[in-house]
Short mmCIF file of C-alpha atoms in Angstrom, two decimals:
data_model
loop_
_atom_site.label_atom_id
_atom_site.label_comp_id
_atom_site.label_asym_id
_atom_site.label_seq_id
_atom_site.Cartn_x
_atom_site.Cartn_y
_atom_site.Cartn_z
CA UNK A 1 2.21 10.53 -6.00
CA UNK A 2 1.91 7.90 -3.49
CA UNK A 3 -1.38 6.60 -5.38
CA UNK A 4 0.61 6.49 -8.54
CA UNK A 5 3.45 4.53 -7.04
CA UNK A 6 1.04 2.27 -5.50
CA UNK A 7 -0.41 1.47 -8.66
CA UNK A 8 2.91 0.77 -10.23
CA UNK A 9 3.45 -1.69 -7.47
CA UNK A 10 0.22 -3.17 -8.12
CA UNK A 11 0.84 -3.62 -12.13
CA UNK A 12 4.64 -4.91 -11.29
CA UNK A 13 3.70 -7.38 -8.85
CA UNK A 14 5.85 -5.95 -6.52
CA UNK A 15 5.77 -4.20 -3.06
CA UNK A 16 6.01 -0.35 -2.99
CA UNK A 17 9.58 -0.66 -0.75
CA UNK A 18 11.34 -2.95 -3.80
CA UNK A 19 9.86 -0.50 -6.19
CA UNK A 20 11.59 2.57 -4.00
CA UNK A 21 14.62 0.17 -3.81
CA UNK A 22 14.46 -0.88 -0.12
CA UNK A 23 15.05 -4.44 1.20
CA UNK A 24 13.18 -5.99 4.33
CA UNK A 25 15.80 -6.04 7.17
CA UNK A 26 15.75 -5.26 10.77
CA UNK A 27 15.56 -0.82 11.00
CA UNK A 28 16.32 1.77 13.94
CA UNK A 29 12.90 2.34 15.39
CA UNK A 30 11.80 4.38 18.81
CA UNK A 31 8.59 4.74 21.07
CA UNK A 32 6.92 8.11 20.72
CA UNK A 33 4.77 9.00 23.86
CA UNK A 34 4.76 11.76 27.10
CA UNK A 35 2.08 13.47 25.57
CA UNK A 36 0.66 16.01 27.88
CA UNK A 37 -2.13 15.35 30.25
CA UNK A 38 -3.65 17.40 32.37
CA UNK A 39 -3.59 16.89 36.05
CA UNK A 40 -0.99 13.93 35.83
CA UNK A 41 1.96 14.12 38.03
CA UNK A 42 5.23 15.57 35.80
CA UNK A 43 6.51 11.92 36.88
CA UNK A 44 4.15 10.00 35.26
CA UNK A 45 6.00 10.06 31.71
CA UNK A 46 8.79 8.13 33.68
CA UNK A 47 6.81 5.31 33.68
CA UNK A 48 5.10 5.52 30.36
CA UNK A 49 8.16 5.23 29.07
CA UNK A 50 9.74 2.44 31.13
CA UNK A 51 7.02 0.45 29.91
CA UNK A 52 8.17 1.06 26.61
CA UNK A 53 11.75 -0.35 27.25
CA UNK A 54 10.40 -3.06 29.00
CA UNK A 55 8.89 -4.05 25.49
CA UNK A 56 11.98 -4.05 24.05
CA UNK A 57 12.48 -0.29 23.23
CA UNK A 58 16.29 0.86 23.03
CA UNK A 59 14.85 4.20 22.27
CA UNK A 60 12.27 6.63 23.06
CA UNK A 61 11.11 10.20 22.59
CA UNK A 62 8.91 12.49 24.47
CA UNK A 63 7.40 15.67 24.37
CA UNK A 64 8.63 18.48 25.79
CA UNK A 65 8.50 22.43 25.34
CA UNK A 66 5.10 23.16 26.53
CA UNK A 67 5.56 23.28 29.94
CA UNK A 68 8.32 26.17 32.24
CA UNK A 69 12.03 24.76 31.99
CA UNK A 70 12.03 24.05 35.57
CA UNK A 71 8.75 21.55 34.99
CA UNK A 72 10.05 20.33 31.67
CA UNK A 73 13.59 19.34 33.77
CA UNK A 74 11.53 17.47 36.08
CA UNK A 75 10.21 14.90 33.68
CA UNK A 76 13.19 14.87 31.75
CA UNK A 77 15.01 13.97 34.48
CA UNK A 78 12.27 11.38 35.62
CA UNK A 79 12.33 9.53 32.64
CA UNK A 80 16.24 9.43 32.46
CA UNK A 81 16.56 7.60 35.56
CA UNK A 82 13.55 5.40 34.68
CA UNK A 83 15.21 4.39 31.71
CA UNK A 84 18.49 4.20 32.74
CA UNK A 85 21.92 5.28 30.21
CA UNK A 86 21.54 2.95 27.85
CA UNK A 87 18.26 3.73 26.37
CA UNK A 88 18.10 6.32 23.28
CA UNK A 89 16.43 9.82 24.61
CA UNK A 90 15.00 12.28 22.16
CA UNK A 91 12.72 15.62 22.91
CA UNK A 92 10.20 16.05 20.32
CA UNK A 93 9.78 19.76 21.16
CA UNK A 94 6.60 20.86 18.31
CA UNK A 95 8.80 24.59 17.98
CA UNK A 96 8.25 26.33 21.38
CA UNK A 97 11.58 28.52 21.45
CA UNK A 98 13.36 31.32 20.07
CA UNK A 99 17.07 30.52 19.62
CA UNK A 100 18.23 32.51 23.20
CA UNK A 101 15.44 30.93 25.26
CA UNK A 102 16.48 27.26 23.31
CA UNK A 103 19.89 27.86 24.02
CA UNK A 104 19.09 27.84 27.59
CA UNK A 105 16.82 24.47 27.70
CA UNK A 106 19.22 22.46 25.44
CA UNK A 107 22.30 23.30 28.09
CA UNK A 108 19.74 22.60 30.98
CA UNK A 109 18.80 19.49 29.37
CA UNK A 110 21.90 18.13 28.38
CA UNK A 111 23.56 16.59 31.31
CA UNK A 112 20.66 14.10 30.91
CA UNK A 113 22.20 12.84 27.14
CA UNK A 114 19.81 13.88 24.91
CA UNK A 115 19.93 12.45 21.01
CA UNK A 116 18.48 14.92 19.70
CA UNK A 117 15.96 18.30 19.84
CA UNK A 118 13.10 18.04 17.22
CA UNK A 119 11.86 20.88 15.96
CA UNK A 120 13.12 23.08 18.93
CA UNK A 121 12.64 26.43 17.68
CA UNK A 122 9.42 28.55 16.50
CA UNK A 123 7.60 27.87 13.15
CA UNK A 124 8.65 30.72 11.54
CA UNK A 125 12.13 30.35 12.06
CA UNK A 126 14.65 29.89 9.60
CA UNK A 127 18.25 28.38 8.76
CA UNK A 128 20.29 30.63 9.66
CA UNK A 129 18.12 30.77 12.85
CA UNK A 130 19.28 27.02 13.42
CA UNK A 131 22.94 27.70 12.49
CA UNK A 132 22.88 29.97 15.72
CA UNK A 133 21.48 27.00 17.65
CA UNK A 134 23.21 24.52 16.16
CA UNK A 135 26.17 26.42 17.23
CA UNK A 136 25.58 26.87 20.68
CA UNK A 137 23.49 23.95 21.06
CA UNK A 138 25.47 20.37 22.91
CA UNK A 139 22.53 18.26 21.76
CA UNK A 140 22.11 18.06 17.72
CA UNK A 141 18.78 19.23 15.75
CA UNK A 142 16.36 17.07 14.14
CA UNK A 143 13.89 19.18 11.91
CA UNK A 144 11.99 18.56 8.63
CA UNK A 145 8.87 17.08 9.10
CA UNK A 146 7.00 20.89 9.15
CA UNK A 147 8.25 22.08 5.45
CA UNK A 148 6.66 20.76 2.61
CA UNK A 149 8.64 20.36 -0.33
CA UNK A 150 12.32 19.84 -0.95
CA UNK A 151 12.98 23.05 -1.43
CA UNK A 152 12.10 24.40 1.76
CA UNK A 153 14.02 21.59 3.47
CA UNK A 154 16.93 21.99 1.40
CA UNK A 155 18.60 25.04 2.88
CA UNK A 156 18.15 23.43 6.42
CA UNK A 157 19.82 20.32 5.11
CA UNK A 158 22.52 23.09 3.35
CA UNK A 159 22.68 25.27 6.40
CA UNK A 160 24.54 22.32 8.27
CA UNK A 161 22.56 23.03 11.59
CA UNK A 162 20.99 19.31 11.21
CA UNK A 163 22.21 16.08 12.18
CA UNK A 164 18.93 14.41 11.38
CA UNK A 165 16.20 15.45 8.59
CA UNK A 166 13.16 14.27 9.26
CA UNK A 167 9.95 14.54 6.58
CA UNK A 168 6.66 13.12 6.09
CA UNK A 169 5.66 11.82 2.81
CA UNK A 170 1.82 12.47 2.68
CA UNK A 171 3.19 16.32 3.68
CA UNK A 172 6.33 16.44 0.87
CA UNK A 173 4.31 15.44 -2.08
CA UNK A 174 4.94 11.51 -2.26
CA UNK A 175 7.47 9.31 -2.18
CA UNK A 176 9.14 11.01 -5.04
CA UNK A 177 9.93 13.87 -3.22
CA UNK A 178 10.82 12.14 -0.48
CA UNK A 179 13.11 10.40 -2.41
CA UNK A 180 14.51 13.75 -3.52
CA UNK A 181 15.09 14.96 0.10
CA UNK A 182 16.73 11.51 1.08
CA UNK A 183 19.26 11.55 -1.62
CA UNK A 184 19.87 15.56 -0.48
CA UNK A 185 20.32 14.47 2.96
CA UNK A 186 22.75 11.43 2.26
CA UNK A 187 25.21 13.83 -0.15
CA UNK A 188 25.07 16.37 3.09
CA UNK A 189 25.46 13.23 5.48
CA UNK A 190 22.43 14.49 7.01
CA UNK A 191 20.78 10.88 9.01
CA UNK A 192 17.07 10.54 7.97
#
């Protein structure tokens, strides 16, 4: 699909964006780092990403689930006063919890203004699953990214547990279906 829409582009003259009906203007955008490593200090992500505001960031996500609450508090905490209130803070969490155990983390984690949870829960987990969180949860959900077609992501989009829907082209067939699961999303007033 993407191929395809390339090669339209190509035989229009035009880029892929105009063909998808997007103009070039200024867009939301975040740092993505605090990837594990092992034997660094649970600190360390504080800096990484200071440095990333210092570039101009207003925004930036880490990862976080992997670790025991108590360690995953730690860096949270670390890089909230590193980056001070202003700055955007999302958890990009790669579905380490079952809803009780999430529950727990996301009112742990809260004082420290999180934006969102990504992908909080376990794989196999499903909408109504995320209605439960959603429902007990002070920090909204971000999911999407793991299903593949719109039709998977459509009853999380329906459930109303998400404030943000997030997919991957290359993994939802295209740009097509991506366009599919953005107009979805907008009708729900789901945020991409």
């Amino acid at each position: 699909d993407i191929a395809l829409w390339d090669i339209e582009g190509k035989a229009a003259g035009l880029p892929v964006y105009k063909l998808l009906g997007g103009a070039r203007r200024s867009v939301f955008t975040y740092a993505t780092g605090g990837y594990y490593i092992e034997g660094a200090p649970l600190e360390s992500v504080a800096e990484e990403m200071a440095a990333y505001v210092a570039m101009g960031y207003r925004a930036v996500k880490i990862k976080t689930g992997a670790l025991s609450l108590e360690d995953e508090l730690t860096r949270i905490r670390a890089v909230r006063d590193a980056i001070g209130r202003d700055v955007l803070l999302m958890l990009d969490m790669n579905a380490p919890y079952g809803v009780e155990d999430c529950i727990i983390f996301a009112m742990t984690v809260a004082p420290y203004d999180i934006m969102w949870l990504e992908e909080p829960l376990h794989w196999h987990l499903q909408p109504a699953d995320y209605i439960r969180l959603a429902s007990a949860s002070p920090i909204p959900l971000a999911h999407g990214e793991r299903e593949w077609t719109r039709f998977t992501i459509r009853d999380f989009i329906d459930s109303g547990a998400l404030k943000y829907v997030q997919f991957d082209s290359t993994r939802h067939a295209g740009f097509t279906e991506s366009l599919r699961i953005g107009h979805l999303a907008e009708q729900k007033g789901v945020l991409i």
